[in-house]
Amino acid sequence: MANYFGIDFGTTNSAVVAIADINGERVGEARKIGEDERNPLPSFVAINKKTGEVKTGLDAKNTIADSADYRVFSSIKSVIDEDKEWEIAGRKWTPIDIATELFKALKVNVKDKTAGGMELDQAVVAVPVGFSPKKKNSVRRAAKEAGIKIKMFISEPTSAYCSRLNEMKKYKNVAVFDWGGGTLDVVVLRIENNIINELATVGMPLAGNDIDRIIAEKVCTRVARKTNQNFTYDDLAPEFKLRLLNLCEQAKCNLSDEDIATISIAKLDKFGRALEKIDYDYFYEIIENEVDQAIDCLLKALSEAGMNRESIDCIICEGGSSRLRPLQSKLLEYFDREKLLFPRTAMWDIGSGAAEISYRPGCYTLNKPIGIIQSNNKFYPLLKVGQRVPTEEKCIKFGVVEATKEARFVFSDGEDDGDKSFVEYFPVKLRGFSDEYLQISCYIDADMVFRIKIHSNRMPDDVFRVWTYSNLKVSYELDAPAPKKNAEID
């Protein structure tokens, strides 16, 4: 039996979805593995300040009340690429170390909670739109430390779409509105001939965690006013901030189904007890601006894709923040109800889509070329449309026409001015010899970064220029032949 895994490494929750296969035949339903089969694993890690004992998931989240004994980390994905360090119980911990513990927990859960003890040794991992190459590399390192090889990354919205391929066949133009805990990602897709084309991607770092903080700030303002004290949320110690944010998140979720939510904390740092009731109308008012920004993000993505409210066929609303009633009410003001899809299993969809991509042979391909604009204004493609990503390294030599001390390359992704997403001018120093030439080597790596190196034959081997570009325009081709092994990059 072969097992194929998809991982949603989320800001708020993380999950694994597994698909089993025997002799090319899919076996049963996809298996959801998180805290349990109903709930993903909360993306919390708690480390005992004295012993160094590590807890993850719900166990870690429950230690928030014992913050004197544990250092609790949440939303580690949002800082995974930052140069931070915490010394706990005689050991220095980095964001990658913390993320590694979450991947270890996912790996253990898969082994312990599946028949026969599945081994999570490789997976497709979904990440937000615009997730930087540095962040991808950090996630890759954390997974590797946990014994998991990342086969490829896929954008969370595209992964969410792939989780429901069968029911989406009737739609050609689809928007995925993925509003989670850390980011809002909107992708507009056009599906043609079994190829998912990403026409526009728009995102913003405003999501559920920010709404939790807005509620927490309002609670502090209310308590300060009632008790005649002069303090704000920022005056709370870190452990009390985390405790209050956790309660505000619960209240936010409750207001998706109820009209009143209660926030009760026996000790709000040194400022006494907090007991506040938040009704739906007040909740609507305090997050209306954030909801409007989210709607604007969706409309901007449609505009960039050359679409509008009428031409879009379906909008899939993913992520925990998409369950917010104020958002759903606003969406219904803009779009017909039949175009809006609010999945009941939204918390699992991204992991499910990643598992489908792991199971189905497929690949990313370029939907715009990358090349050089020559002195005669002709476009010379280094990598062509349809090129599979990642690519193998390509080497090309360019002669120097005249003795000069500098050459200038102009990189772009199109010949026509109206079709170019970027134009990059790239000077290279020369020695000025008559037999001098420049060698270009370029490729796209597994983190979706175009890398190019330019070297003169008259320069020492360790003297060269490097340029990278990470905003590639790509499509995802379903049911494509499996990629060659030598195209995989660890």
Short mmCIF file of C-alpha atoms in Angstrom, two decimals, residues 11-489:
data_model
loop_
_atom_site.label_atom_id
_atom_site.label_comp_id
_atom_site.label_asym_id
_atom_site.label_seq_id
_atom_site.Cartn_x
_atom_site.Cartn_y
_atom_site.Cartn_z
CA THR A 11 -1.24 29.87 11.41
CA THR A 12 -4.07 28.82 13.73
CA ASN A 13 -4.43 25.09 13.01
CA SER A 14 -2.44 22.41 11.19
CA ALA A 15 -3.68 19.20 9.63
CA VAL A 16 -2.68 16.16 7.61
CA VAL A 17 -4.88 14.42 5.07
CA ALA A 18 -3.86 10.99 3.77
CA ILE A 19 -4.93 9.07 0.66
CA ALA A 20 -4.20 5.34 0.47
CA ASP A 21 -3.57 3.46 -2.76
CA ILE A 22 -3.15 -0.24 -3.60
CA ASN A 23 -1.81 -1.15 -7.04
CA GLY A 24 -2.96 2.12 -8.56
CA GLU A 25 -6.45 1.97 -7.02
CA ARG A 26 -7.57 4.48 -4.44
CA VAL A 27 -8.66 2.85 -1.17
CA GLY A 28 -11.57 4.36 0.74
CA GLU A 29 -12.03 7.99 1.69
CA ALA A 30 -9.22 10.43 2.40
CA ARG A 31 -8.21 10.20 6.07
CA LYS A 32 -8.23 13.41 8.13
CA ILE A 33 -5.60 13.49 10.86
CA GLY A 34 -5.24 16.33 13.33
CA GLU A 35 -5.99 16.61 17.02
CA ASP A 36 -8.62 14.02 16.14
CA GLU A 37 -10.69 13.17 13.05
CA ARG A 38 -13.02 16.12 13.67
CA ASN A 39 -10.55 18.86 14.56
CA PRO A 40 -7.16 19.90 13.16
CA LEU A 41 -4.18 20.28 15.46
CA PRO A 42 -4.03 23.76 17.06
CA SER A 43 -0.73 25.34 15.95
CA PHE A 44 0.46 25.79 19.53
CA VAL A 45 3.74 24.71 21.10
CA ALA A 46 4.37 24.98 24.84
CA ILE A 47 7.78 24.44 26.44
CA ASN A 48 8.22 23.94 30.19
CA LYS A 49 10.48 26.71 31.47
CA LYS A 50 12.29 24.39 33.91
CA THR A 51 12.33 20.93 32.34
CA GLY A 52 12.17 21.73 28.62
CA GLU A 53 9.21 19.35 28.18
CA VAL A 54 7.39 20.10 24.90
CA LYS A 55 3.63 20.00 24.41
CA THR A 56 1.84 20.61 21.13
CA GLY A 57 -1.67 21.11 19.84
CA LEU A 58 -4.54 21.24 22.29
CA ASP A 59 -2.29 20.16 25.17
CA ALA A 60 -0.12 23.20 24.48
CA LYS A 61 -3.10 25.50 24.07
CA ASN A 62 -4.47 24.37 27.42
CA THR A 63 -1.24 25.45 29.17
CA ILE A 64 -2.07 29.10 28.52
CA ALA A 65 -3.61 29.15 31.99
CA ASP A 66 -0.26 27.85 33.37
CA SER A 67 1.88 30.42 31.61
CA ALA A 68 4.05 30.75 34.73
CA ASP A 69 5.36 27.22 34.04
CA TYR A 70 5.31 27.17 30.23
CA ARG A 71 6.43 29.41 27.40
CA VAL A 72 3.58 29.17 24.89
CA PHE A 73 4.03 29.83 21.17
CA SER A 74 1.20 30.38 18.69
CA SER A 75 1.15 31.49 15.04
CA ILE A 76 4.81 30.49 14.61
CA LYS A 77 4.34 30.38 10.82
CA SER A 78 4.03 34.16 10.73
CA VAL A 79 7.58 34.61 12.13
CA ILE A 80 9.26 31.44 10.85
CA ASP A 81 11.73 33.38 8.69
CA GLU A 82 12.70 35.90 11.39
CA ASP A 83 16.03 35.97 13.22
CA LYS A 84 14.63 35.33 16.69
CA GLU A 85 15.79 33.20 19.56
CA TRP A 86 14.37 32.21 22.93
CA GLU A 87 16.36 30.58 25.73
CA ILE A 88 14.19 28.08 27.60
CA ALA A 89 15.37 25.46 30.09
CA GLY A 90 18.99 25.87 29.04
CA ARG A 91 18.31 25.52 25.31
CA LYS A 92 18.08 28.15 22.60
CA TRP A 93 15.01 27.86 20.41
CA THR A 94 14.50 29.44 16.97
CA PRO A 95 11.21 29.75 15.03
CA ILE A 96 12.35 26.80 12.88
CA ASP A 97 12.85 24.72 16.03
CA ILE A 98 9.31 25.57 17.21
CA ALA A 99 7.85 24.73 13.79
CA THR A 100 9.75 21.43 13.83
CA GLU A 101 7.84 20.42 16.95
CA LEU A 102 4.55 20.94 15.12
CA PHE A 103 5.70 18.79 12.20
CA LYS A 104 6.86 16.14 14.67
CA ALA A 105 3.42 16.19 16.29
CA LEU A 106 1.75 15.72 12.90
CA LYS A 107 4.09 12.84 12.11
CA VAL A 108 3.37 11.14 15.47
CA ASN A 109 -0.39 11.63 15.05
CA VAL A 110 -0.31 9.97 11.63
CA LYS A 111 1.54 6.96 13.01
CA ASP A 112 -0.55 6.63 16.19
CA LYS A 113 -3.99 7.35 14.74
CA THR A 114 -3.98 5.26 11.56
CA ALA A 115 -4.42 1.56 11.06
CA GLY A 116 -1.05 -0.07 10.60
CA GLY A 117 0.74 3.12 11.63
CA MET A 118 1.24 5.14 8.44
CA GLU A 119 4.66 6.78 8.04
CA LEU A 120 4.48 10.45 7.14
CA ASP A 121 7.82 10.73 5.37
CA GLN A 122 6.93 13.07 2.49
CA ALA A 123 4.06 15.39 1.65
CA VAL A 124 2.78 18.28 -0.42
CA VAL A 125 2.52 21.37 1.79
CA ALA A 126 0.14 24.27 1.21
CA VAL A 127 1.34 27.82 1.94
CA PRO A 128 -0.23 31.28 1.59
CA VAL A 129 -0.11 33.32 -1.59
CA GLY A 130 3.00 35.48 -1.56
CA PHE A 131 4.76 33.25 0.97
CA SER A 132 8.37 34.35 0.56
CA PRO A 133 11.14 32.02 -0.64
CA LYS A 134 12.83 32.48 2.74
CA LYS A 135 9.68 31.34 4.55
CA LYS A 136 9.31 28.35 2.24
CA ASN A 137 12.92 27.40 2.88
CA SER A 138 12.36 27.71 6.64
CA VAL A 139 9.27 25.50 6.48
CA ARG A 140 11.21 22.99 4.37
CA ARG A 141 14.00 22.92 6.98
CA ALA A 142 11.54 22.48 9.86
CA ALA A 143 9.81 19.60 8.09
CA LYS A 144 13.13 17.96 7.25
CA GLU A 145 14.19 18.13 10.92
CA ALA A 146 10.97 16.25 11.73
CA GLY A 147 11.74 13.59 9.12
CA ILE A 148 9.34 14.85 6.45
CA LYS A 149 10.42 15.66 2.90
CA ILE A 150 8.35 18.34 1.21
CA LYS A 151 7.62 17.14 -2.33
CA MET A 152 6.37 20.55 -3.44
CA PHE A 153 4.55 23.64 -2.21
CA ILE A 154 1.14 24.66 -3.49
CA SER A 155 -0.77 27.86 -2.78
CA GLU A 156 -3.47 27.46 -0.15
CA PRO A 157 -6.29 28.80 -2.37
CA THR A 158 -5.36 26.50 -5.28
CA SER A 159 -5.15 23.63 -2.82
CA ALA A 160 -8.62 24.49 -1.50
CA TYR A 161 -9.94 24.37 -5.06
CA CYS A 162 -8.32 20.98 -5.66
CA SER A 163 -10.08 19.56 -2.59
CA ARG A 164 -13.38 19.70 -4.47
CA LEU A 165 -12.40 19.00 -8.07
CA ASN A 166 -15.47 16.92 -8.89
CA GLU A 167 -18.05 19.51 -7.86
CA MET A 168 -16.08 22.33 -9.52
CA LYS A 169 -16.13 20.81 -13.01
CA LYS A 170 -19.13 22.89 -14.03
CA TYR A 171 -17.30 26.17 -13.36
CA LYS A 172 -14.72 27.83 -15.58
CA ASN A 173 -13.99 31.02 -13.61
CA VAL A 174 -13.50 30.46 -9.88
CA ALA A 175 -12.32 32.73 -7.09
CA VAL A 176 -10.97 31.28 -3.86
CA PHE A 177 -11.35 33.61 -0.88
CA ASP A 178 -9.16 32.12 1.85
CA TRP A 179 -9.36 34.13 5.08
CA GLY A 180 -7.59 32.33 7.88
CA GLY A 181 -5.82 33.29 11.07
CA GLY A 182 -2.75 34.98 9.61
CA THR A 183 -3.53 36.14 6.08
CA LEU A 184 -6.23 36.74 3.52
CA ASP A 185 -5.40 35.16 0.16
CA VAL A 186 -7.57 35.62 -2.91
CA VAL A 187 -6.83 33.73 -6.12
CA VAL A 188 -8.84 33.96 -9.32
CA LEU A 189 -8.61 30.78 -11.37
CA ARG A 190 -9.58 29.85 -14.90
CA ILE A 191 -9.87 26.14 -15.56
CA GLU A 192 -9.34 25.00 -19.15
CA ASN A 193 -8.36 21.59 -20.50
CA ASN A 194 -7.58 20.25 -17.03
CA ILE A 195 -5.19 23.12 -16.36
CA ILE A 196 -5.70 25.49 -13.43
CA ASN A 197 -4.51 28.93 -14.48
CA GLU A 198 -3.88 31.47 -11.70
CA LEU A 199 -5.02 34.71 -13.33
CA ALA A 200 -4.65 36.98 -10.31
CA THR A 201 -3.41 36.65 -6.74
CA VAL A 202 -4.03 39.31 -4.11
CA GLY A 203 -3.41 39.05 -0.39
CA MET A 204 -3.08 41.02 2.79
CA PRO A 205 -1.67 40.28 6.27
CA LEU A 206 -4.99 41.04 7.98
CA ALA A 207 -6.94 38.08 9.29
CA GLY A 208 -8.40 36.28 12.29
CA ASN A 209 -5.53 37.01 14.65
CA ASP A 210 -5.98 40.74 14.02
CA ILE A 211 -9.71 40.51 14.75
CA ASP A 212 -8.92 38.68 18.00
CA ARG A 213 -6.68 41.58 18.97
CA ILE A 214 -9.34 44.16 18.09
CA ILE A 215 -11.77 42.42 20.45
CA ALA A 216 -9.08 42.19 23.16
CA GLU A 217 -8.33 45.90 22.87
CA LYS A 218 -12.03 46.74 23.24
CA VAL A 219 -12.30 44.48 26.29
CA CYS A 220 -9.37 46.27 27.93
CA THR A 221 -10.91 49.66 27.15
CA ARG A 222 -14.19 48.59 28.75
CA VAL A 223 -12.50 47.20 31.87
CA ALA A 224 -10.35 50.31 32.24
CA ARG A 225 -13.40 52.55 31.95
CA LYS A 226 -15.48 50.54 34.44
CA THR A 227 -12.70 50.30 37.03
CA ASN A 228 -11.42 53.85 36.50
CA GLN A 229 -7.95 52.58 35.64
CA ASN A 230 -5.58 53.88 32.98
CA PHE A 231 -4.28 50.97 30.91
CA THR A 232 -4.54 49.44 27.43
CA TYR A 233 -4.04 46.01 25.92
CA ASP A 234 -0.38 46.87 25.25
CA ASP A 235 0.21 47.25 29.00
CA LEU A 236 -0.57 43.58 29.69
CA ALA A 237 2.23 41.11 30.27
CA PRO A 238 2.71 38.64 27.34
CA GLU A 239 1.12 35.68 29.17
CA PHE A 240 -2.03 37.69 29.93
CA LYS A 241 -2.22 38.94 26.35
CA LEU A 242 -2.13 35.36 25.10
CA ARG A 243 -4.78 34.27 27.60
CA LEU A 244 -7.08 37.13 26.64
CA LEU A 245 -6.55 36.56 22.91
CA ASN A 246 -7.53 32.91 23.35
CA LEU A 247 -10.79 33.94 25.03
CA CYS A 248 -11.48 36.55 22.34
CA GLU A 249 -10.94 33.94 19.63
CA GLN A 250 -13.52 31.70 21.33
CA ALA A 251 -15.97 34.62 21.54
CA LYS A 252 -15.42 35.42 17.86
CA CYS A 253 -16.19 31.83 16.89
CA ASN A 254 -19.28 31.76 19.12
CA LEU A 255 -20.63 34.89 17.42
CA SER A 256 -20.72 33.00 14.14
CA ASP A 257 -23.75 31.15 15.49
CA GLU A 258 -24.91 33.14 18.51
CA ASP A 259 -25.97 36.73 19.20
CA ILE A 260 -24.04 37.19 22.46
CA ALA A 261 -20.64 35.92 23.63
CA THR A 262 -19.12 36.26 27.10
CA ILE A 263 -15.45 36.90 27.84
CA SER A 264 -14.54 36.10 31.42
CA ILE A 265 -11.03 36.14 32.89
CA ALA A 266 -10.50 35.98 36.66
CA LYS A 267 -7.29 37.98 36.58
CA LEU A 268 -6.39 40.42 33.84
CA ASP A 269 -2.79 40.91 34.88
CA LYS A 270 -2.75 43.43 37.75
CA PHE A 271 -5.90 45.17 36.57
CA GLY A 272 -8.44 42.83 38.12
CA ARG A 273 -11.20 40.67 36.72
CA ALA A 274 -12.72 41.03 33.26
CA LEU A 275 -16.30 39.98 32.57
CA GLU A 276 -17.61 41.37 29.29
CA LYS A 277 -20.51 40.50 27.04
CA ILE A 278 -20.10 41.18 23.32
CA ASP A 279 -23.29 41.24 21.27
CA TYR A 280 -23.42 40.68 17.53
CA ASP A 281 -24.30 44.27 16.59
CA TYR A 282 -21.29 45.61 18.51
CA PHE A 283 -19.07 42.91 17.01
CA TYR A 284 -20.24 43.90 13.53
CA GLU A 285 -19.36 47.55 14.17
CA ILE A 286 -15.87 46.99 15.55
CA ILE A 287 -14.73 44.75 12.66
CA GLU A 288 -16.64 46.43 9.83
CA ASN A 289 -13.50 48.16 8.53
CA GLU A 290 -11.58 44.87 8.41
CA VAL A 291 -14.46 43.16 6.61
CA ASP A 292 -14.59 46.00 4.07
CA GLN A 293 -10.86 45.61 3.43
CA ALA A 294 -11.36 41.89 2.83
CA ILE A 295 -14.16 42.58 0.32
CA ASP A 296 -11.98 45.18 -1.42
CA CYS A 297 -9.22 42.55 -1.71
CA LEU A 298 -11.63 40.19 -3.46
CA LEU A 299 -12.88 42.88 -5.84
CA LYS A 300 -9.30 43.90 -6.65
CA ALA A 301 -8.40 40.32 -7.54
CA LEU A 302 -11.42 40.04 -9.84
CA SER A 303 -10.47 43.31 -11.52
CA GLU A 304 -6.86 42.22 -12.05
CA ALA A 305 -8.14 39.00 -13.62
CA GLY A 306 -10.36 40.97 -16.00
CA MET A 307 -13.55 39.78 -14.30
CA ASN A 308 -16.44 41.23 -12.35
CA ARG A 309 -19.36 40.10 -10.20
CA GLU A 310 -21.19 38.72 -13.21
CA SER A 311 -18.38 36.90 -15.01
CA ILE A 312 -17.14 34.99 -11.96
CA ASP A 313 -18.91 31.62 -11.73
CA CYS A 314 -18.19 30.64 -8.14
CA ILE A 315 -16.47 32.02 -5.02
CA ILE A 316 -15.17 29.41 -2.57
CA CYS A 317 -14.92 30.95 0.91
CA GLU A 318 -12.27 29.09 2.87
CA GLY A 319 -10.54 29.64 6.20
CA GLY A 320 -11.90 30.15 9.70
CA SER A 321 -12.47 33.88 9.25
CA SER A 322 -14.78 33.20 6.31
CA ARG A 323 -17.29 31.89 8.84
CA LEU A 324 -17.71 35.37 10.33
CA ARG A 325 -21.31 36.48 9.94
CA PRO A 326 -20.38 40.13 9.23
CA LEU A 327 -18.30 38.96 6.26
CA GLN A 328 -20.98 36.65 4.93
CA SER A 329 -23.58 39.42 5.20
CA LYS A 330 -21.35 41.79 3.22
CA LEU A 331 -20.61 39.20 0.55
CA LEU A 332 -24.33 38.72 0.01
CA GLU A 333 -24.63 42.45 -0.69
CA TYR A 334 -22.19 42.07 -3.60
CA PHE A 335 -22.81 38.59 -5.02
CA ASP A 336 -25.74 36.30 -5.72
CA ARG A 337 -26.14 33.62 -3.06
CA GLU A 338 -25.77 30.77 -5.57
CA LYS A 339 -22.26 31.95 -6.46
CA LEU A 340 -21.01 31.76 -2.87
CA LEU A 341 -19.79 28.46 -1.46
CA PHE A 342 -19.16 28.19 2.29
CA PRO A 343 -17.78 24.66 2.79
CA ARG A 344 -18.70 22.86 6.01
CA THR A 345 -15.30 21.16 6.07
CA ALA A 346 -13.31 24.34 5.43
CA MET A 347 -10.82 23.52 8.20
CA TRP A 348 -9.75 20.40 6.27
CA ASP A 349 -10.05 21.58 2.67
CA ILE A 350 -6.53 22.92 2.22
CA GLY A 351 -4.96 19.74 3.57
CA SER A 352 -7.35 17.67 1.44
CA GLY A 353 -6.37 19.56 -1.70
CA ALA A 354 -2.69 19.13 -0.92
CA ALA A 355 -3.30 15.38 -0.52
CA GLU A 356 -5.07 15.25 -3.89
CA ILE A 357 -2.09 16.95 -5.50
CA SER A 358 0.25 14.51 -3.76
CA TYR A 359 -1.84 11.59 -5.09
CA ARG A 360 -2.57 12.81 -8.60
CA PRO A 361 0.45 13.26 -10.86
CA GLY A 362 0.61 16.92 -11.74
CA CYS A 363 2.94 19.85 -11.95
CA TYR A 364 3.33 23.59 -12.01
CA THR A 365 4.13 25.12 -15.38
CA LEU A 366 5.00 28.64 -16.41
CA ASN A 367 2.15 30.55 -18.02
CA LYS A 368 4.45 33.48 -18.87
CA PRO A 369 7.99 33.17 -20.23
CA ILE A 370 11.07 34.68 -18.62
CA GLY A 371 13.75 36.01 -20.89
CA ILE A 372 15.99 38.80 -22.12
CA ILE A 373 15.03 41.83 -24.18
CA GLN A 374 17.85 42.16 -26.71
CA SER A 375 19.35 45.34 -28.12
CA ASN A 376 17.09 45.03 -31.19
CA ASN A 377 14.11 44.93 -28.81
CA LYS A 378 13.44 41.28 -29.62
CA PHE A 379 12.52 38.97 -26.75
CA TYR A 380 14.75 35.94 -26.20
CA PRO A 381 13.08 33.42 -23.84
CA LEU A 382 15.30 31.70 -21.31
CA LEU A 383 12.37 29.67 -20.00
CA LYS A 384 9.26 29.20 -22.11
CA VAL A 385 5.53 28.98 -21.47
CA GLY A 386 4.63 25.45 -20.40
CA GLN A 387 8.04 24.85 -18.83
CA ARG A 388 7.66 22.52 -15.85
CA VAL A 389 8.63 23.90 -12.45
CA PRO A 390 11.11 23.26 -10.90
CA THR A 391 13.37 23.27 -13.93
CA GLU A 392 16.74 21.84 -14.70
CA GLU A 393 19.61 24.30 -15.02
CA LYS A 394 20.02 25.89 -18.44
CA CYS A 395 23.31 27.42 -19.63
CA ILE A 396 23.71 29.90 -22.50
CA LYS A 397 26.71 31.87 -23.75
CA PHE A 398 26.49 35.47 -24.98
CA GLY A 399 29.28 37.10 -26.92
CA VAL A 400 30.43 40.66 -26.25
CA VAL A 401 30.10 42.73 -29.44
CA GLU A 402 32.64 45.41 -28.59
CA ALA A 403 35.33 46.08 -26.01
CA THR A 404 33.52 47.66 -23.07
CA LYS A 405 33.66 47.69 -19.30
CA GLU A 406 29.98 46.92 -18.76
CA ALA A 407 27.16 44.92 -20.31
CA ARG A 408 23.52 45.41 -19.49
CA PHE A 409 20.86 42.72 -19.49
CA VAL A 410 17.16 43.52 -19.51
CA PHE A 411 15.02 40.74 -18.06
CA SER A 412 11.26 40.57 -18.53
CA ASP A 413 8.34 38.16 -18.92
CA GLY A 414 7.03 39.34 -22.27
CA GLU A 415 7.88 41.19 -25.46
CA ASP A 416 4.86 43.48 -25.70
CA ASP A 417 4.75 46.39 -23.26
CA GLY A 418 1.14 45.67 -22.35
CA ASP A 419 1.97 42.07 -21.44
CA LYS A 420 5.00 42.61 -19.20
CA SER A 421 4.70 42.11 -15.44
CA PHE A 422 8.22 43.36 -14.81
CA VAL A 423 11.30 44.80 -16.50
CA GLU A 424 14.60 44.45 -14.64
CA TYR A 425 17.81 46.19 -15.77
CA PHE A 426 20.87 44.22 -14.73
CA PRO A 427 24.40 45.61 -15.31
CA VAL A 428 27.42 43.28 -15.42
CA LYS A 429 31.05 44.43 -15.21
CA LEU A 430 33.44 43.28 -17.95
CA ARG A 431 37.21 43.21 -18.42
CA GLY A 432 37.07 44.57 -21.97
CA PHE A 433 38.97 41.78 -23.73
CA SER A 434 38.17 40.98 -27.36
CA ASP A 435 37.61 37.27 -26.65
CA GLU A 436 35.37 37.88 -23.64
CA TYR A 437 31.96 36.25 -23.40
CA LEU A 438 29.29 35.88 -20.71
CA GLN A 439 27.76 32.63 -19.57
CA ILE A 440 24.26 32.64 -18.11
CA SER A 441 23.01 29.74 -16.03
CA CYS A 442 19.42 29.83 -14.84
CA TYR A 443 16.73 27.62 -13.32
CA ILE A 444 13.59 27.72 -11.19
CA ASP A 445 13.99 25.98 -7.85
CA ALA A 446 11.50 24.01 -5.77
CA ASP A 447 10.51 27.17 -3.87
CA MET A 448 9.28 28.79 -7.12
CA VAL A 449 12.22 31.19 -7.37
CA PHE A 450 13.85 31.99 -10.71
CA ARG A 451 17.61 32.12 -10.16
CA ILE A 452 20.17 33.37 -12.65
CA LYS A 453 23.96 33.65 -12.48
CA ILE A 454 26.08 35.58 -15.00
CA HIS A 455 29.80 34.97 -15.24
CA SER A 456 32.50 36.32 -17.57
CA ASN A 457 35.11 33.90 -18.89
CA ARG A 458 37.67 36.60 -18.17
CA MET A 459 36.73 36.89 -14.49
CA PRO A 460 37.80 34.54 -11.66
CA ASP A 461 35.33 31.71 -11.04
CA ASP A 462 34.20 33.24 -7.75
CA VAL A 463 33.27 36.57 -9.36
CA PHE A 464 29.75 36.56 -10.80
CA ARG A 465 26.41 38.37 -10.61
CA VAL A 466 23.25 36.77 -9.26
CA TRP A 467 19.62 37.81 -9.69
CA THR A 468 16.44 36.19 -8.37
CA TYR A 469 12.75 36.67 -9.09
CA SER A 470 9.96 35.05 -7.05
CA ASN A 471 6.70 36.44 -8.51
CA LEU A 472 6.38 33.84 -11.24
CA LYS A 473 3.16 33.44 -13.21
CA VAL A 474 2.28 29.75 -13.09
CA SER A 475 -0.47 27.26 -13.85
CA TYR A 476 -1.14 23.90 -12.29
CA GLU A 477 -1.63 21.00 -14.68
CA LEU A 478 -3.69 18.13 -13.27
CA ASP A 479 -2.93 14.52 -14.19
CA ALA A 480 0.39 15.38 -15.78
CA PRO A 481 3.14 12.74 -15.87
CA ALA A 482 5.15 12.53 -12.67
CA PRO A 483 8.16 14.89 -12.67
CA LYS A 484 11.63 13.53 -13.28
CA LYS A 485 13.62 12.85 -10.15
CA ASN A 486 16.53 15.00 -11.25
CA ALA A 487 14.17 18.00 -11.35
CA GLU A 488 13.47 17.68 -7.63
CA ILE A 489 15.50 19.95 -5.41
#
